[in-house]
Amino acid sequence: MKQRQLVLALVLFFILSFGAVFTACSTETPEPSAEEIAAQKAEEEKKAAMAPFVGIWEAKSINDPDQGEIVESVYPTARDTYKAIYGYDFAEDGTGLFIRLGAQKPFTWSVDADGKLTIALAGNAGSYTATVDSSTDQMTIEGSDGSKAVLTQVASFDELADDYMSKPF
């Protein structure tokens, strides 16, 4: 009688164990909710809108109400003299670094639905708006202080990543 109870208990134990294993190993995954799908789509659209701006953009010409104007023909001489650039380094995560002939200032940036870029320099250093003319591959940045710069992209994110990955440690 005890053997029968023991066998019955073991059979019941194995049935429950296999049921738990099969349930745990099920390949069924829950479907994402409508909110999760919408959030993922919004994130993908945001990345797509930001993609054309990611990389390093260097000035072709600069017009600063306080500092004067550096025209396109003079900028290379100024860059070579100061051994520094005037440019913007836009990262994928919406952060960046403004480089002004040696001085550097971090910033955040975003792109609206119309493709207009907004840059907010750290602290109270001002804000800028920018647009890219795809026919010339030039970015025009206008500052709240009246400054204006025309830039060209000197390195895209992909080029920077490839360059970084190709260098040995």
PDB file of C-alpha atoms in Angstrom:
ATOM      1  CA  MET A   1       0.000   0.000   0.000  1.00  0.00           C
ATOM      2  CA  LYS A   2       2.833   2.363   0.857  1.00  0.00           C
ATOM      3  CA  GLN A   3       4.537   1.503  -2.449  1.00  0.00           C
ATOM      4  CA  ARG A   4       1.365   2.405  -4.292  1.00  0.00           C
ATOM      5  CA  GLN A   5       1.128   5.753  -2.511  1.00  0.00           C
ATOM      6  CA  LEU A   6       4.810   6.392  -3.155  1.00  0.00           C
ATOM      7  CA  VAL A   7       4.436   5.583  -6.875  1.00  0.00           C
ATOM      8  CA  LEU A   8       1.315   7.771  -7.096  1.00  0.00           C
ATOM      9  CA  ALA A   9       3.122  10.624  -5.318  1.00  0.00           C
ATOM     10  CA  LEU A  10       6.123  10.311  -7.670  1.00  0.00           C
ATOM     11  CA  VAL A  11       3.901  10.256 -10.778  1.00  0.00           C
ATOM     12  CA  LEU A  12       2.027  13.335  -9.526  1.00  0.00           C
ATOM     13  CA  PHE A  13       5.343  15.057  -8.745  1.00  0.00           C
ATOM     14  CA  PHE A  14       6.711  14.344 -12.270  1.00  0.00           C
ATOM     15  CA  ILE A  15       3.516  15.544 -13.935  1.00  0.00           C
ATOM     16  CA  LEU A  16       3.595  18.818 -12.007  1.00  0.00           C
ATOM     17  CA  SER A  17       7.351  19.239 -12.600  1.00  0.00           C
ATOM     18  CA  PHE A  18       7.064  18.708 -16.374  1.00  0.00           C
ATOM     19  CA  GLY A  19       4.073  21.059 -16.519  1.00  0.00           C
ATOM     20  CA  ALA A  20       6.081  23.762 -14.746  1.00  0.00           C
ATOM     21  CA  VAL A  21       9.101  23.215 -17.038  1.00  0.00           C
ATOM     22  CA  PHE A  22       6.993  23.369 -20.209  1.00  0.00           C
ATOM     23  CA  THR A  23       5.218  26.493 -18.983  1.00  0.00           C
ATOM     24  CA  ALA A  24       8.527  28.186 -18.116  1.00  0.00           C
ATOM     25  CA  CYS A  25      10.084  27.210 -21.455  1.00  0.00           C
ATOM     26  CA  SER A  26       7.120  28.337 -23.512  1.00  0.00           C
ATOM     27  CA  THR A  27       8.167  30.383 -26.572  1.00  0.00           C
ATOM     28  CA  GLU A  28       5.112  32.589 -26.355  1.00  0.00           C
ATOM     29  CA  THR A  29       5.991  36.209 -25.630  1.00  0.00           C
ATOM     30  CA  PRO A  30       3.393  38.762 -24.665  1.00  0.00           C
ATOM     31  CA  GLU A  31       2.454  41.265 -27.352  1.00  0.00           C
ATOM     32  CA  PRO A  32       3.523  44.865 -26.668  1.00  0.00           C
ATOM     33  CA  SER A  33       0.762  47.232 -25.651  1.00  0.00           C
ATOM     34  CA  ALA A  34      -0.446  50.033 -27.898  1.00  0.00           C
ATOM     35  CA  GLU A  35       1.341  52.535 -25.647  1.00  0.00           C
ATOM     36  CA  GLU A  36       4.628  50.619 -25.951  1.00  0.00           C
ATOM     37  CA  ILE A  37       4.280  50.449 -29.731  1.00  0.00           C
ATOM     38  CA  ALA A  38       3.519  54.192 -29.911  1.00  0.00           C
ATOM     39  CA  ALA A  39       6.497  55.025 -27.666  1.00  0.00           C
ATOM     40  CA  GLN A  40       8.825  52.863 -29.759  1.00  0.00           C
ATOM     41  CA  LYS A  41       7.566  54.462 -32.977  1.00  0.00           C
ATOM     42  CA  ALA A  42       8.030  57.965 -31.523  1.00  0.00           C
ATOM     43  CA  GLU A  43      11.587  57.085 -30.472  1.00  0.00           C
ATOM     44  CA  GLU A  44      12.387  55.738 -33.961  1.00  0.00           C
ATOM     45  CA  GLU A  45      10.943  58.886 -35.580  1.00  0.00           C
ATOM     46  CA  LYS A  46      12.998  61.069 -33.213  1.00  0.00           C
ATOM     47  CA  LYS A  47      16.189  59.196 -34.111  1.00  0.00           C
ATOM     48  CA  ALA A  48      15.399  59.476 -37.824  1.00  0.00           C
ATOM     49  CA  ALA A  49      14.818  63.236 -37.502  1.00  0.00           C
ATOM     50  CA  MET A  50      18.094  63.689 -35.593  1.00  0.00           C
ATOM     51  CA  ALA A  51      20.227  61.459 -37.846  1.00  0.00           C
ATOM     52  CA  PRO A  52      21.125  64.096 -40.486  1.00  0.00           C
ATOM     53  CA  PHE A  53      22.586  66.368 -37.797  1.00  0.00           C
ATOM     54  CA  VAL A  54      24.728  63.813 -35.929  1.00  0.00           C
ATOM     55  CA  GLY A  55      28.447  64.355 -36.465  1.00  0.00           C
ATOM     56  CA  ILE A  56      30.875  67.256 -36.549  1.00  0.00           C
ATOM     57  CA  TRP A  57      29.987  70.455 -38.392  1.00  0.00           C
ATOM     58  CA  GLU A  58      32.656  73.074 -39.034  1.00  0.00           C
ATOM     59  CA  ALA A  59      32.162  76.712 -39.972  1.00  0.00           C
ATOM     60  CA  LYS A  60      32.462  78.064 -43.474  1.00  0.00           C
ATOM     61  CA  SER A  61      31.633  81.594 -42.380  1.00  0.00           C
ATOM     62  CA  ILE A  62      30.814  83.251 -39.062  1.00  0.00           C
ATOM     63  CA  ASN A  63      29.043  86.516 -38.285  1.00  0.00           C
ATOM     64  CA  ASP A  64      29.113  87.555 -34.635  1.00  0.00           C
ATOM     65  CA  PRO A  65      27.787  91.014 -33.673  1.00  0.00           C
ATOM     66  CA  ASP A  66      30.457  91.343 -30.949  1.00  0.00           C
ATOM     67  CA  GLN A  67      33.409  89.697 -32.705  1.00  0.00           C
ATOM     68  CA  GLY A  68      32.802  90.723 -36.308  1.00  0.00           C
ATOM     69  CA  GLU A  69      32.663  88.571 -39.405  1.00  0.00           C
ATOM     70  CA  ILE A  70      34.896  85.809 -40.679  1.00  0.00           C
ATOM     71  CA  VAL A  71      34.004  85.133 -44.292  1.00  0.00           C
ATOM     72  CA  GLU A  72      34.401  81.801 -46.046  1.00  0.00           C
ATOM     73  CA  SER A  73      37.673  82.762 -47.737  1.00  0.00           C
ATOM     74  CA  VAL A  74      39.245  83.854 -44.416  1.00  0.00           C
ATOM     75  CA  TYR A  75      38.043  81.071 -42.087  1.00  0.00           C
ATOM     76  CA  PRO A  76      40.704  78.482 -43.110  1.00  0.00           C
ATOM     77  CA  THR A  77      43.439  81.016 -42.260  1.00  0.00           C
ATOM     78  CA  ALA A  78      41.839  81.758 -38.871  1.00  0.00           C
ATOM     79  CA  ARG A  79      41.477  78.023 -38.174  1.00  0.00           C
ATOM     80  CA  ASP A  80      45.100  77.342 -39.085  1.00  0.00           C
ATOM     81  CA  THR A  81      46.397  80.367 -37.139  1.00  0.00           C
ATOM     82  CA  TYR A  82      44.557  79.444 -33.916  1.00  0.00           C
ATOM     83  CA  LYS A  83      44.963  75.690 -34.538  1.00  0.00           C
ATOM     84  CA  ALA A  84      41.325  75.334 -33.553  1.00  0.00           C
ATOM     85  CA  ILE A  85      37.953  75.139 -35.228  1.00  0.00           C
ATOM     86  CA  TYR A  86      34.614  76.832 -34.855  1.00  0.00           C
ATOM     87  CA  GLY A  87      32.135  74.002 -34.938  1.00  0.00           C
ATOM     88  CA  TYR A  88      29.491  71.841 -33.381  1.00  0.00           C
ATOM     89  CA  ASP A  89      29.788  68.174 -32.443  1.00  0.00           C
ATOM     90  CA  PHE A  90      26.295  66.633 -32.328  1.00  0.00           C
ATOM     91  CA  ALA A  91      25.955  63.277 -30.517  1.00  0.00           C
ATOM     92  CA  GLU A  92      23.118  60.787 -31.115  1.00  0.00           C
ATOM     93  CA  ASP A  93      21.798  61.208 -27.580  1.00  0.00           C
ATOM     94  CA  GLY A  94      20.857  64.886 -28.010  1.00  0.00           C
ATOM     95  CA  THR A  95      23.998  66.291 -26.381  1.00  0.00           C
ATOM     96  CA  GLY A  96      26.942  67.970 -27.981  1.00  0.00           C
ATOM     97  CA  LEU A  97      29.933  70.224 -27.734  1.00  0.00           C
ATOM     98  CA  PHE A  98      30.230  73.734 -29.195  1.00  0.00           C
ATOM     99  CA  ILE A  99      33.845  74.464 -30.116  1.00  0.00           C
ATOM    100  CA  ARG A 100      34.677  78.112 -30.626  1.00  0.00           C
ATOM    101  CA  LEU A 101      38.297  78.431 -31.706  1.00  0.00           C
ATOM    102  CA  GLY A 102      39.572  76.536 -28.664  1.00  0.00           C
ATOM    103  CA  ALA A 103      36.847  77.259 -26.100  1.00  0.00           C
ATOM    104  CA  GLN A 104      34.353  74.443 -25.603  1.00  0.00           C
ATOM    105  CA  LYS A 105      30.806  74.581 -24.262  1.00  0.00           C
ATOM    106  CA  PRO A 106      28.448  71.601 -23.844  1.00  0.00           C
ATOM    107  CA  PHE A 107      24.911  71.810 -25.183  1.00  0.00           C
ATOM    108  CA  THR A 108      21.717  69.860 -25.659  1.00  0.00           C
ATOM    109  CA  TRP A 109      19.810  69.745 -28.899  1.00  0.00           C
ATOM    110  CA  SER A 110      16.539  68.546 -30.376  1.00  0.00           C
ATOM    111  CA  VAL A 111      14.720  68.556 -33.701  1.00  0.00           C
ATOM    112  CA  ASP A 112      11.044  69.476 -34.085  1.00  0.00           C
ATOM    113  CA  ALA A 113       8.530  67.948 -36.489  1.00  0.00           C
ATOM    114  CA  ASP A 114       9.484  70.501 -39.181  1.00  0.00           C
ATOM    115  CA  GLY A 115      13.163  69.505 -39.023  1.00  0.00           C
ATOM    116  CA  LYS A 116      14.207  72.686 -37.209  1.00  0.00           C
ATOM    117  CA  LEU A 117      17.088  72.116 -34.826  1.00  0.00           C
ATOM    118  CA  THR A 118      17.240  73.893 -31.458  1.00  0.00           C
ATOM    119  CA  ILE A 119      20.461  74.110 -29.472  1.00  0.00           C
ATOM    120  CA  ALA A 120      20.634  75.166 -25.812  1.00  0.00           C
ATOM    121  CA  LEU A 121      24.136  75.907 -24.558  1.00  0.00           C
ATOM    122  CA  ALA A 122      24.918  74.940 -20.962  1.00  0.00           C
ATOM    123  CA  GLY A 123      24.306  77.642 -18.387  1.00  0.00           C
ATOM    124  CA  ASN A 124      22.874  80.884 -19.670  1.00  0.00           C
ATOM    125  CA  ALA A 125      25.131  80.999 -22.716  1.00  0.00           C
ATOM    126  CA  GLY A 126      22.267  81.362 -25.177  1.00  0.00           C
ATOM    127  CA  SER A 127      20.238  79.331 -27.589  1.00  0.00           C
ATOM    128  CA  TYR A 128      20.434  78.723 -31.303  1.00  0.00           C
ATOM    129  CA  THR A 129      18.207  77.450 -34.065  1.00  0.00           C
ATOM    130  CA  ALA A 130      19.452  75.732 -37.174  1.00  0.00           C
ATOM    131  CA  THR A 131      18.323  74.305 -40.461  1.00  0.00           C
ATOM    132  CA  VAL A 132      20.110  72.146 -42.999  1.00  0.00           C
ATOM    133  CA  ASP A 133      19.859  72.867 -46.694  1.00  0.00           C
ATOM    134  CA  SER A 134      20.041  69.392 -48.216  1.00  0.00           C
ATOM    135  CA  SER A 135      20.813  70.791 -51.675  1.00  0.00           C
ATOM    136  CA  THR A 136      24.091  72.308 -50.427  1.00  0.00           C
ATOM    137  CA  ASP A 137      24.654  70.099 -47.350  1.00  0.00           C
ATOM    138  CA  GLN A 138      25.125  73.243 -45.294  1.00  0.00           C
ATOM    139  CA  MET A 139      23.744  74.074 -41.867  1.00  0.00           C
ATOM    140  CA  THR A 140      22.842  77.644 -40.968  1.00  0.00           C
ATOM    141  CA  ILE A 141      22.827  78.388 -37.241  1.00  0.00           C
ATOM    142  CA  GLU A 142      21.361  81.594 -35.855  1.00  0.00           C
ATOM    143  CA  GLY A 143      21.871  82.615 -32.245  1.00  0.00           C
ATOM    144  CA  SER A 144      19.631  84.486 -29.847  1.00  0.00           C
ATOM    145  CA  ASP A 145      22.490  87.024 -29.649  1.00  0.00           C
ATOM    146  CA  GLY A 146      22.260  87.810 -33.386  1.00  0.00           C
ATOM    147  CA  SER A 147      25.171  85.601 -34.408  1.00  0.00           C
ATOM    148  CA  LYS A 148      24.988  83.484 -37.528  1.00  0.00           C
ATOM    149  CA  ALA A 149      27.240  80.744 -38.877  1.00  0.00           C
ATOM    150  CA  VAL A 150      27.176  78.617 -42.004  1.00  0.00           C
ATOM    151  CA  LEU A 151      28.672  75.163 -41.443  1.00  0.00           C
ATOM    152  CA  THR A 152      29.461  72.028 -43.414  1.00  0.00           C
ATOM    153  CA  GLN A 153      29.555  68.516 -42.044  1.00  0.00           C
ATOM    154  CA  VAL A 154      33.151  67.321 -41.809  1.00  0.00           C
ATOM    155  CA  ALA A 155      32.418  63.947 -40.187  1.00  0.00           C
ATOM    156  CA  SER A 156      29.227  61.978 -39.775  1.00  0.00           C
ATOM    157  CA  PHE A 157      28.565  59.720 -36.814  1.00  0.00           C
ATOM    158  CA  ASP A 158      29.187  56.650 -38.986  1.00  0.00           C
ATOM    159  CA  GLU A 159      32.534  58.027 -40.182  1.00  0.00           C
ATOM    160  CA  LEU A 160      33.563  58.848 -36.617  1.00  0.00           C
ATOM    161  CA  ALA A 161      32.539  55.391 -35.385  1.00  0.00           C
ATOM    162  CA  ASP A 162      34.385  53.678 -38.238  1.00  0.00           C
ATOM    163  CA  ASP A 163      37.473  55.798 -37.600  1.00  0.00           C
ATOM    164  CA  TYR A 164      37.396  55.061 -33.866  1.00  0.00           C
ATOM    165  CA  MET A 165      36.815  51.339 -34.364  1.00  0.00           C
ATOM    166  CA  SER A 166      39.686  51.052 -36.860  1.00  0.00           C
ATOM    167  CA  LYS A 167      42.306  52.357 -34.427  1.00  0.00           C
ATOM    168  CA  PRO A 168      44.097  49.754 -32.259  1.00  0.00           C
ATOM    169  CA  PHE A 169      44.431  50.344 -28.539  1.00  0.00           C
TER     170      PHE A 169
END
